[in-house]
């Protein structure tokens, strides 16, 4: 007699033995994964992109329980201005082109494929400093309800420079 226990059949065919699949993302990592899945589906977002030389173009791509996804385009020279996202966290993913992010004294170049996690209340500015248009995807959770603007970064003027 064999003492090994064998289970007949496919365990995956017995749904009550599997943990339930989440209905929607509920962690920062899951929202970053959602952004990567959307980014990989170029046929789903590329036809929607528009470029507008007078203002940044944006399109709400998707909403879900407690979150929303936005698609933005940036022609050279366009920027967001210094702002935060109120109580919302976010994941910014650069889909095409290159963007520059300014946070306090730090400046980052964000090439296509880069993801940045944005904490609630974190102040930053995003600009297209490149010579080509750019496209980005933004996931906000909870959905974006506020985007307070902040004073522009100050650069030294002639009167602020030391004489000598």
Short mmCIF file of C-alpha atoms in Angstrom, two decimals:
data_model
loop_
_atom_site.label_atom_id
_atom_site.label_comp_id
_atom_site.label_asym_id
_atom_site.label_seq_id
_atom_site.Cartn_x
_atom_site.Cartn_y
_atom_site.Cartn_z
CA UNK A 1 0.00 0.00 0.00
CA UNK A 2 1.30 3.43 -0.98
CA UNK A 3 1.28 6.02 1.85
CA UNK A 4 1.75 9.02 -0.46
CA UNK A 5 -1.36 11.13 -0.78
CA UNK A 6 -2.27 12.15 -4.28
CA UNK A 7 -4.86 14.71 -5.19
CA UNK A 8 -6.70 14.00 -8.36
CA UNK A 9 -7.59 16.85 -10.69
CA UNK A 10 -6.48 20.41 -11.15
CA UNK A 11 -6.51 22.53 -7.99
CA UNK A 12 -6.89 25.66 -10.12
CA UNK A 13 -10.24 24.28 -11.30
CA UNK A 14 -11.56 24.47 -7.74
CA UNK A 15 -12.20 28.21 -7.25
CA UNK A 16 -13.07 27.98 -3.56
CA UNK A 17 -9.48 26.88 -2.81
CA UNK A 18 -7.95 29.99 -4.39
CA UNK A 19 -7.65 33.41 -2.75
CA UNK A 20 -10.05 35.92 -4.29
CA UNK A 21 -8.57 38.17 -6.95
CA UNK A 22 -8.65 41.84 -5.92
CA UNK A 23 -11.34 43.84 -7.68
CA UNK A 24 -9.03 46.82 -8.08
CA UNK A 25 -5.50 47.89 -7.06
CA UNK A 26 -5.11 48.65 -3.37
CA UNK A 27 -1.38 49.26 -2.89
CA UNK A 28 1.18 51.62 -4.43
CA UNK A 29 2.85 48.61 -6.08
CA UNK A 30 -0.48 47.50 -7.56
CA UNK A 31 -1.14 51.00 -8.96
CA UNK A 32 2.38 51.06 -10.44
CA UNK A 33 1.61 47.68 -12.00
CA UNK A 34 -1.66 49.02 -13.41
CA UNK A 35 0.27 51.91 -14.98
CA UNK A 36 2.81 49.49 -16.51
CA UNK A 37 0.00 47.34 -17.98
CA UNK A 38 -1.68 50.39 -19.52
CA UNK A 39 1.69 51.64 -20.83
CA UNK A 40 2.34 48.27 -22.48
CA UNK A 41 -0.98 48.50 -24.35
CA UNK A 42 0.19 51.17 -26.80
CA UNK A 43 -2.69 50.40 -29.18
CA UNK A 44 -5.08 51.37 -26.37
CA UNK A 45 -3.70 54.84 -25.65
CA UNK A 46 -1.66 56.00 -28.69
CA UNK A 47 -4.70 56.85 -30.89
CA UNK A 48 -6.10 59.05 -28.11
CA UNK A 49 -3.08 61.35 -27.76
CA UNK A 50 -3.40 64.92 -29.02
CA UNK A 51 -0.80 67.67 -28.98
CA UNK A 52 -1.83 71.25 -28.31
CA UNK A 53 0.69 74.07 -28.59
CA UNK A 54 -1.45 76.47 -26.51
CA UNK A 55 -2.14 74.30 -23.46
CA UNK A 56 -1.22 70.93 -22.02
CA UNK A 57 -3.62 68.30 -23.35
CA UNK A 58 -5.07 65.73 -20.95
CA UNK A 59 -7.66 62.97 -21.12
CA UNK A 60 -9.15 60.89 -18.31
CA UNK A 61 -8.43 57.40 -19.58
CA UNK A 62 -10.01 55.29 -16.88
CA UNK A 63 -11.65 55.39 -13.47
CA UNK A 64 -12.05 52.66 -10.91
CA UNK A 65 -13.11 52.37 -7.30
CA UNK A 66 -11.08 55.09 -5.59
CA UNK A 67 -8.71 55.91 -8.44
CA UNK A 68 -8.44 57.55 -11.85
CA UNK A 69 -5.98 57.36 -14.73
CA UNK A 70 -5.02 60.37 -16.86
CA UNK A 71 -3.14 60.57 -20.15
CA UNK A 72 -1.21 63.82 -20.77
CA UNK A 73 0.80 65.18 -23.68
CA UNK A 74 3.56 67.76 -23.45
CA UNK A 75 4.95 69.70 -26.39
CA UNK A 76 8.44 71.18 -25.92
CA UNK A 77 8.42 73.95 -23.34
CA UNK A 78 5.13 73.00 -21.66
CA UNK A 79 5.10 72.48 -17.92
CA UNK A 80 2.75 71.87 -15.05
CA UNK A 81 3.83 74.69 -12.77
CA UNK A 82 4.75 73.90 -9.15
CA UNK A 83 1.89 72.00 -7.56
CA UNK A 84 0.90 69.16 -5.28
CA UNK A 85 -1.95 66.64 -5.55
CA UNK A 86 -3.74 67.43 -2.30
CA UNK A 87 -4.67 64.21 -0.44
CA UNK A 88 -4.02 61.99 -3.47
CA UNK A 89 -1.03 59.71 -4.00
CA UNK A 90 0.08 59.15 -7.55
CA UNK A 91 2.16 57.19 -9.98
CA UNK A 92 3.61 59.13 -12.93
CA UNK A 93 4.82 57.01 -15.87
CA UNK A 94 6.57 58.53 -18.90
CA UNK A 95 5.23 56.75 -21.99
CA UNK A 96 7.03 58.62 -24.79
CA UNK A 97 9.69 61.29 -24.92
CA UNK A 98 11.40 62.76 -21.90
CA UNK A 99 10.24 64.98 -19.05
CA UNK A 100 12.07 66.87 -16.31
CA UNK A 101 10.82 66.86 -12.72
CA UNK A 102 11.81 69.54 -10.21
CA UNK A 103 11.28 68.82 -6.50
CA UNK A 104 12.73 71.40 -4.16
CA UNK A 105 16.44 71.52 -5.01
CA UNK A 106 16.47 68.21 -6.93
CA UNK A 107 16.02 67.94 -10.70
CA UNK A 108 15.45 64.57 -12.39
CA UNK A 109 15.36 63.65 -16.05
CA UNK A 110 12.55 61.17 -16.70
CA UNK A 111 13.03 59.24 -19.95
CA UNK A 112 10.33 56.97 -21.41
CA UNK A 113 9.66 54.02 -19.12
CA UNK A 114 10.42 55.93 -15.92
CA UNK A 115 7.93 55.71 -13.07
CA UNK A 116 7.73 58.08 -10.10
CA UNK A 117 5.60 57.58 -7.00
CA UNK A 118 4.09 60.83 -5.73
CA UNK A 119 3.20 61.21 -2.06
CA UNK A 120 0.19 63.25 -0.95
CA UNK A 121 1.16 66.90 -0.54
CA UNK A 122 4.55 66.46 -2.27
CA UNK A 123 5.35 69.58 -4.31
CA UNK A 124 6.87 69.15 -7.74
CA UNK A 125 6.93 70.62 -11.23
CA UNK A 126 7.07 68.64 -14.47
CA UNK A 127 8.36 70.23 -17.69
CA UNK A 128 9.14 69.08 -21.19
CA UNK A 129 12.64 70.54 -21.62
CA UNK A 130 13.34 68.29 -24.62
CA UNK A 131 13.00 69.10 -28.30
CA UNK A 132 10.38 66.38 -28.94
CA UNK A 133 6.84 65.96 -27.56
CA UNK A 134 6.28 63.67 -24.59
CA UNK A 135 3.37 61.61 -23.25
CA UNK A 136 2.79 60.59 -19.65
CA UNK A 137 0.31 58.51 -17.68
CA UNK A 138 -0.83 59.54 -14.20
CA UNK A 139 -2.68 57.30 -11.74
CA UNK A 140 -4.15 59.10 -8.71
CA UNK A 141 -5.61 57.40 -5.64
CA UNK A 142 -7.93 58.55 -4.36
CA UNK A 143 -9.01 60.32 -7.54
CA UNK A 144 -7.62 63.82 -7.99
CA UNK A 145 -9.80 66.32 -6.12
CA UNK A 146 -7.26 69.12 -5.65
CA UNK A 147 -4.12 70.38 -7.34
CA UNK A 148 -2.94 73.40 -5.35
CA UNK A 149 -0.46 75.56 -7.22
CA UNK A 150 2.66 76.89 -5.46
CA UNK A 151 4.83 79.93 -6.09
CA UNK A 152 7.39 79.45 -8.86
CA UNK A 153 10.91 78.45 -7.94
CA UNK A 154 13.06 81.51 -7.45
CA UNK A 155 16.22 81.91 -9.45
CA UNK A 156 18.81 84.48 -8.44
CA UNK A 157 18.50 87.88 -10.00
CA UNK A 158 21.35 90.34 -10.55
CA UNK A 159 20.61 92.05 -7.24
CA UNK A 160 20.85 88.70 -5.38
CA UNK A 161 24.29 87.84 -6.72
CA UNK A 162 27.33 88.68 -4.61
CA UNK A 163 29.33 91.65 -5.79
CA UNK A 164 32.99 91.15 -5.92
#
